JSON list of C-alpha atoms in Angstrom, two decimals:
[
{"chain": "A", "resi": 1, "resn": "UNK", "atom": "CA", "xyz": [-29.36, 4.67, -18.10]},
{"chain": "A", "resi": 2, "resn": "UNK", "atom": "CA", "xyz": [-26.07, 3.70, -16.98]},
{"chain": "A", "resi": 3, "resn": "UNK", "atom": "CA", "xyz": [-24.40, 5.37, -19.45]},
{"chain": "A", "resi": 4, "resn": "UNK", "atom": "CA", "xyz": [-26.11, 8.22, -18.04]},
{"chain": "A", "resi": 5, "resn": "UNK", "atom": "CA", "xyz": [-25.45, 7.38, -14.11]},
{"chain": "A", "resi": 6, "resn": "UNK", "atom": "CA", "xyz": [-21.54, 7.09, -15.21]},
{"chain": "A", "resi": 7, "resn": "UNK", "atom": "CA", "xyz": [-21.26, 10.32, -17.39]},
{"chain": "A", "resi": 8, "resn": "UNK", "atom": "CA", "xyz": [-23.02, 12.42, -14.04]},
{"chain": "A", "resi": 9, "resn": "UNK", "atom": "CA", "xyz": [-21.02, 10.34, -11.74]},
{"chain": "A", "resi": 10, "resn": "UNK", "atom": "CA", "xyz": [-17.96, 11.03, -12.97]},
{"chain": "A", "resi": 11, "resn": "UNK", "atom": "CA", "xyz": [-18.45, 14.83, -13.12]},
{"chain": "A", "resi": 12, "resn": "UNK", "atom": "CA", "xyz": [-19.03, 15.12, -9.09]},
{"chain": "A", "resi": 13, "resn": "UNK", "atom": "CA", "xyz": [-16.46, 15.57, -7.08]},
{"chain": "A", "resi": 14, "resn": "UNK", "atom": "CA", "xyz": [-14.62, 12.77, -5.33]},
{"chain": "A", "resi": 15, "resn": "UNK", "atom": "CA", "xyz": [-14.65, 12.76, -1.67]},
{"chain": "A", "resi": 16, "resn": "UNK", "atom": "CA", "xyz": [-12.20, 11.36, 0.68]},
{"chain": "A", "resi": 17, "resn": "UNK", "atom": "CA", "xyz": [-13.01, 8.33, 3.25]},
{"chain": "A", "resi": 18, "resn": "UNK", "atom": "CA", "xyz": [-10.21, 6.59, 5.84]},
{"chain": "A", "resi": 19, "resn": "UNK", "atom": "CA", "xyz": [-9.39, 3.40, 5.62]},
{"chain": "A", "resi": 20, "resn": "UNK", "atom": "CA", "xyz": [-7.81, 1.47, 8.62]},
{"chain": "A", "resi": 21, "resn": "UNK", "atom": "CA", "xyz": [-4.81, -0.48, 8.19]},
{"chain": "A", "resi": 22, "resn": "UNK", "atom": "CA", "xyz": [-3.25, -1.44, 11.25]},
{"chain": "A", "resi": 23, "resn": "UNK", "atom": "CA", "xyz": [-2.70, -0.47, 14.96]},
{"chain": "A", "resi": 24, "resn": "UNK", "atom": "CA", "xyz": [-0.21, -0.87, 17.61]},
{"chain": "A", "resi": 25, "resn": "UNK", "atom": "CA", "xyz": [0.81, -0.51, 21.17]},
{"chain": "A", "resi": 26, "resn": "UNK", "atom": "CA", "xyz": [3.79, 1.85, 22.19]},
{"chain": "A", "resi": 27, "resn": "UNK", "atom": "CA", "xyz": [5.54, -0.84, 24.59]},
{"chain": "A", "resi": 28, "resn": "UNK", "atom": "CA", "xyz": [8.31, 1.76, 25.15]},
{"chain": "A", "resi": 29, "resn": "UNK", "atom": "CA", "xyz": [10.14, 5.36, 24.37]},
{"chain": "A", "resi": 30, "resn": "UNK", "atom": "CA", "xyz": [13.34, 5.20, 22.81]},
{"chain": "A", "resi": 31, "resn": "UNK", "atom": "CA", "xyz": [14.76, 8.42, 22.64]},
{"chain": "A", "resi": 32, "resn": "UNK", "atom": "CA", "xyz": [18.08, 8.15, 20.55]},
{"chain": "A", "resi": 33, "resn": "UNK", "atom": "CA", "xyz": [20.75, 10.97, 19.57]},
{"chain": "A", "resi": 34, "resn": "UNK", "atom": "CA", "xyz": [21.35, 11.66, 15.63]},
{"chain": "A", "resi": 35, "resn": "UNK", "atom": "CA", "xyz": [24.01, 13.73, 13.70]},
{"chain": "A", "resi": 36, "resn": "UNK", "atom": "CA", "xyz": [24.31, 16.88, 14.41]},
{"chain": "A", "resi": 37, "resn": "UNK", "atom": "CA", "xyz": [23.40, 16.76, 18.21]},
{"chain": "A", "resi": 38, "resn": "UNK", "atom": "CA", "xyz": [19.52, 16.49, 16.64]},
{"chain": "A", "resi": 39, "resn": "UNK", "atom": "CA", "xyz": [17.51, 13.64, 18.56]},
{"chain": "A", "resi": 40, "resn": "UNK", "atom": "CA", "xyz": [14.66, 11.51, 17.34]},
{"chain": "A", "resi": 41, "resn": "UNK", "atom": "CA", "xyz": [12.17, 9.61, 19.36]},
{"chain": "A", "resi": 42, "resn": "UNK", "atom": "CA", "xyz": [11.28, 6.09, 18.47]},
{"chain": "A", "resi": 43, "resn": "UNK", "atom": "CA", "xyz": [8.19, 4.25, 19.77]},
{"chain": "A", "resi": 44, "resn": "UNK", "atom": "CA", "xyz": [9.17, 0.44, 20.29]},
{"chain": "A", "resi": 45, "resn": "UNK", "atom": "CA", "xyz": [5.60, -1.29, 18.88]},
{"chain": "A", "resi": 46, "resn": "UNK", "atom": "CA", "xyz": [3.65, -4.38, 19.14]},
{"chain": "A", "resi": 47, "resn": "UNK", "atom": "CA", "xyz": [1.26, -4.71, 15.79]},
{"chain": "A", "resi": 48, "resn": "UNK", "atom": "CA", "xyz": [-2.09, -5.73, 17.82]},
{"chain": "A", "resi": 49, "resn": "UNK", "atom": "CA", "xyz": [-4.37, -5.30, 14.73]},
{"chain": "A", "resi": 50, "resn": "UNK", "atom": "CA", "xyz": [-3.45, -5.40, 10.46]},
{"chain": "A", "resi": 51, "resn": "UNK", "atom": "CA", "xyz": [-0.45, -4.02, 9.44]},
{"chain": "A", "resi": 52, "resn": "UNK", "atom": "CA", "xyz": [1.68, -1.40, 9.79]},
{"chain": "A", "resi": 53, "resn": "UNK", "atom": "CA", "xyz": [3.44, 0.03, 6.27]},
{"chain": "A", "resi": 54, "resn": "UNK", "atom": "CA", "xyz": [5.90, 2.85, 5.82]},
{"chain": "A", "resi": 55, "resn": "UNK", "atom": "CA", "xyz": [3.48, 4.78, 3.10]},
{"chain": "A", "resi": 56, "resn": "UNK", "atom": "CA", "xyz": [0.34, 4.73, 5.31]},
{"chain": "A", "resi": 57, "resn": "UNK", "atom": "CA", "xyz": [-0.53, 8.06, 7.71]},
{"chain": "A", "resi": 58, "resn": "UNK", "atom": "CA", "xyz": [-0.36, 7.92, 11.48]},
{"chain": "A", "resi": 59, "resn": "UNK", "atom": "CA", "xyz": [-2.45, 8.66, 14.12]},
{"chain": "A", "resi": 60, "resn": "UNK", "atom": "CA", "xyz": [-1.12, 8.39, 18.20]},
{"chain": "A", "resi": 61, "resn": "UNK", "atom": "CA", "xyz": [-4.63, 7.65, 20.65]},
{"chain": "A", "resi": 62, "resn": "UNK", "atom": "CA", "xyz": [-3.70, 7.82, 24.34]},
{"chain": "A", "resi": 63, "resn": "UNK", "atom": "CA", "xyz": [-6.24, 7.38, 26.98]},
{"chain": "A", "resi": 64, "resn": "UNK", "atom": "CA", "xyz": [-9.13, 7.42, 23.57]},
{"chain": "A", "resi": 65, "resn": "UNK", "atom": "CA", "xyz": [-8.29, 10.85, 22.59]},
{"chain": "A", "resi": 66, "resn": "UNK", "atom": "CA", "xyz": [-6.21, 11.52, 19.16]},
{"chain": "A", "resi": 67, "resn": "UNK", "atom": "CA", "xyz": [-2.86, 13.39, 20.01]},
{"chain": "A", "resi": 68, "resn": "UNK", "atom": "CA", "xyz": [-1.30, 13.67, 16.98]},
{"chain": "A", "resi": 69, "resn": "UNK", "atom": "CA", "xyz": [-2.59, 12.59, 13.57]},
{"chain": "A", "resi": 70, "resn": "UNK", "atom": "CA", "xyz": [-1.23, 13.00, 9.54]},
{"chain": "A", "resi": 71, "resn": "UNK", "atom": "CA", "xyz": [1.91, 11.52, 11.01]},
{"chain": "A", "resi": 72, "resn": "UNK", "atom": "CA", "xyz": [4.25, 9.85, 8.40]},
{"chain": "A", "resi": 73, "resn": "UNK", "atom": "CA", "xyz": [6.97, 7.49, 9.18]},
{"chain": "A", "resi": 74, "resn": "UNK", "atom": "CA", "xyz": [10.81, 8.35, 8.87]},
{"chain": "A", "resi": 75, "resn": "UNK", "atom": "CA", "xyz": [11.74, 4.69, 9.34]},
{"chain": "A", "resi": 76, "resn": "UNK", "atom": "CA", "xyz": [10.77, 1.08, 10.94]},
{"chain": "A", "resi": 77, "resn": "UNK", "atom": "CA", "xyz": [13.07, -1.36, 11.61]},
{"chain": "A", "resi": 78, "resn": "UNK", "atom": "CA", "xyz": [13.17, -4.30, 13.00]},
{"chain": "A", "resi": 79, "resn": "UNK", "atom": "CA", "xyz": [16.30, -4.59, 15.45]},
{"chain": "A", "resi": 80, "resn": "UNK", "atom": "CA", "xyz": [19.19, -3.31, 13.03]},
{"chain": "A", "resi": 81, "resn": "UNK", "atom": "CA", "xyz": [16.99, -4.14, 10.02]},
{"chain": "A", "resi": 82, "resn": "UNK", "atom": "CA", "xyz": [14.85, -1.70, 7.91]},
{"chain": "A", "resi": 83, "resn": "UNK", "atom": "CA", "xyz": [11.35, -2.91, 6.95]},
{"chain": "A", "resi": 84, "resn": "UNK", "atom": "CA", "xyz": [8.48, -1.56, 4.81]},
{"chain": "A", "resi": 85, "resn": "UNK", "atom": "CA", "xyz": [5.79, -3.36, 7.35]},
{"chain": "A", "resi": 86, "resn": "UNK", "atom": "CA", "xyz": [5.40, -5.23, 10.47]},
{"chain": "A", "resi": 87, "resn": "UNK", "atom": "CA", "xyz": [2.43, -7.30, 10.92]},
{"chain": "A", "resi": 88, "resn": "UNK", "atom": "CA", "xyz": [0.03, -8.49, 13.70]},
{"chain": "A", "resi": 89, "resn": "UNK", "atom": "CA", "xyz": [2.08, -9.66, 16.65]},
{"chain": "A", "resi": 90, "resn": "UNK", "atom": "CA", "xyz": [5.22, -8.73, 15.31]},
{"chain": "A", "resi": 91, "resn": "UNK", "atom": "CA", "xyz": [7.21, -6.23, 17.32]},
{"chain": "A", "resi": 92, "resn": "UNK", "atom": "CA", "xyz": [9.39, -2.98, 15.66]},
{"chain": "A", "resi": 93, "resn": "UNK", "atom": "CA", "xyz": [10.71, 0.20, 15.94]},
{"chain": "A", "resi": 94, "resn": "UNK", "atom": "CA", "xyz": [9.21, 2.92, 14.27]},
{"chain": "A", "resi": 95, "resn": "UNK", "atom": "CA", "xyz": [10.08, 6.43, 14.05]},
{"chain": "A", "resi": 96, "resn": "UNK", "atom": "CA", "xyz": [7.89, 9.65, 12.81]},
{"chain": "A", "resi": 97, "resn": "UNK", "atom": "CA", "xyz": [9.07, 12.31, 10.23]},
{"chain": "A", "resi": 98, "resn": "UNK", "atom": "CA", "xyz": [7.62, 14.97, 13.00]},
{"chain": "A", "resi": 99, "resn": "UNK", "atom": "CA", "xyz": [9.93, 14.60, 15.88]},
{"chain": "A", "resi": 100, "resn": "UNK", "atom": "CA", "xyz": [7.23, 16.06, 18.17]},
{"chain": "A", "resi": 101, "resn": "UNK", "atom": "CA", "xyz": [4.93, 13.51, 17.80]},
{"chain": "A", "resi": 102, "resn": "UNK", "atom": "CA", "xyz": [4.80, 12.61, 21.68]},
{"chain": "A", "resi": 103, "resn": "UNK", "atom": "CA", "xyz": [4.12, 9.04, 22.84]},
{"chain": "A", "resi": 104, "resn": "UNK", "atom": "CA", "xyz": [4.42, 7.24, 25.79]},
{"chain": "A", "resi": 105, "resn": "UNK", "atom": "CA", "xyz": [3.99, 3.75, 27.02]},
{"chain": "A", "resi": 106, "resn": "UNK", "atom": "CA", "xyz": [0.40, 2.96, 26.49]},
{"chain": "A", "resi": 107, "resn": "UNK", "atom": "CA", "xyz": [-0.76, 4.79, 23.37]},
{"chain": "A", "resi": 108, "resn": "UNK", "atom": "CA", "xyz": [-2.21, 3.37, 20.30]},
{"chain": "A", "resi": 109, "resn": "UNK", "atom": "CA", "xyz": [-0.72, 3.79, 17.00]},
{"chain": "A", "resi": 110, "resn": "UNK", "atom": "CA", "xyz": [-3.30, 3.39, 14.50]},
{"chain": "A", "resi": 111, "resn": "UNK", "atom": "CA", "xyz": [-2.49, 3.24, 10.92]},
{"chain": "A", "resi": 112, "resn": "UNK", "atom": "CA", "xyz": [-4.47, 4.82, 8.03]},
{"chain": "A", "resi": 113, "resn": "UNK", "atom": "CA", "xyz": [-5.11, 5.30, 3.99]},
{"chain": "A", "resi": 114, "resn": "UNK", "atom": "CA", "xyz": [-7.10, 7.70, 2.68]},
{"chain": "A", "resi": 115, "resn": "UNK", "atom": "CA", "xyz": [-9.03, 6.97, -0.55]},
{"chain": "A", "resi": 116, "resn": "UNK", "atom": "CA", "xyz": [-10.88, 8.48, -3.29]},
{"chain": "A", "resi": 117, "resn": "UNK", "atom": "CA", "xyz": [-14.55, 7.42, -3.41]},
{"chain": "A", "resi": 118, "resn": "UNK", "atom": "CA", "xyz": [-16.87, 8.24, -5.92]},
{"chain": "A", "resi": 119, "resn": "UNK", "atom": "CA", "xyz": [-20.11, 9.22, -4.92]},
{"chain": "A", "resi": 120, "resn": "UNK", "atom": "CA", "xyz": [-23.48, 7.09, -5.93]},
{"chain": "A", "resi": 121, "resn": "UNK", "atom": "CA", "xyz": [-26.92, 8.37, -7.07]},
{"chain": "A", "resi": 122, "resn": "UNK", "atom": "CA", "xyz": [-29.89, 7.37, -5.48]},
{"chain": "A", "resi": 123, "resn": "UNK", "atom": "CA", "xyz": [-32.32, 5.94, -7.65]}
]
């Protein structure tokens, strides 16, 4: 039978389900000037909850409501240092591939995976 159960199983489409990683308060707006007269906005972050990683996706919550979500990161850094994460309590800068991904003071930043679950059969 669960020879069976695997062979049906593995012939029905996978679906997607979001997995939390971590979330943060903006503490502050740092807007900075690049190359090439271009400017880039960074959100100065306390982790409250998990981690934050450079491969997860993004989400920005202000006042409950999502504002901006599928966000990836451009960098994080730590004062002058680059990082990969920043965990609970820890404070960074972080800085979104979309330079209109508004913040302010306030928001959440809420950090996401999205995986591949197969689906069960009922028995």
């Amino acid at each position: 039978m669960d020879e069976i159960e695997m062979l049906v199983t593995s012939q029905m489409t996978h679906t997607d389900k979001e997995e939390p990683i971590g979330a943060a308060e903006v503490l502050e707006f740092i807007p900075i000037n690049l190359k090439g007269r271009r400017k880039a906005s960074i959100a100065g972050v306390r982790v409250t909850d998990g981690t934050l990683v450079m491969d997860a996706k993004y989400r920005i919550v202000r006042d409950g409501h999502v504002v901006a979500e599928d966000l990836s990161l451009e960098s994080m850094k730590h004062f002058q240092d680059k990082i990969s994460e920043s965990a609970k309590g820890q404070e960074c800068g972080i800085q979104f591939t979309d330079d209109d991904a508004a913040f302010k003071a306030g928001d959440v930043i809420q950090a996401y995976r999205m995986i591949k679950v197969r689906p069960k059969l009922l028995r």
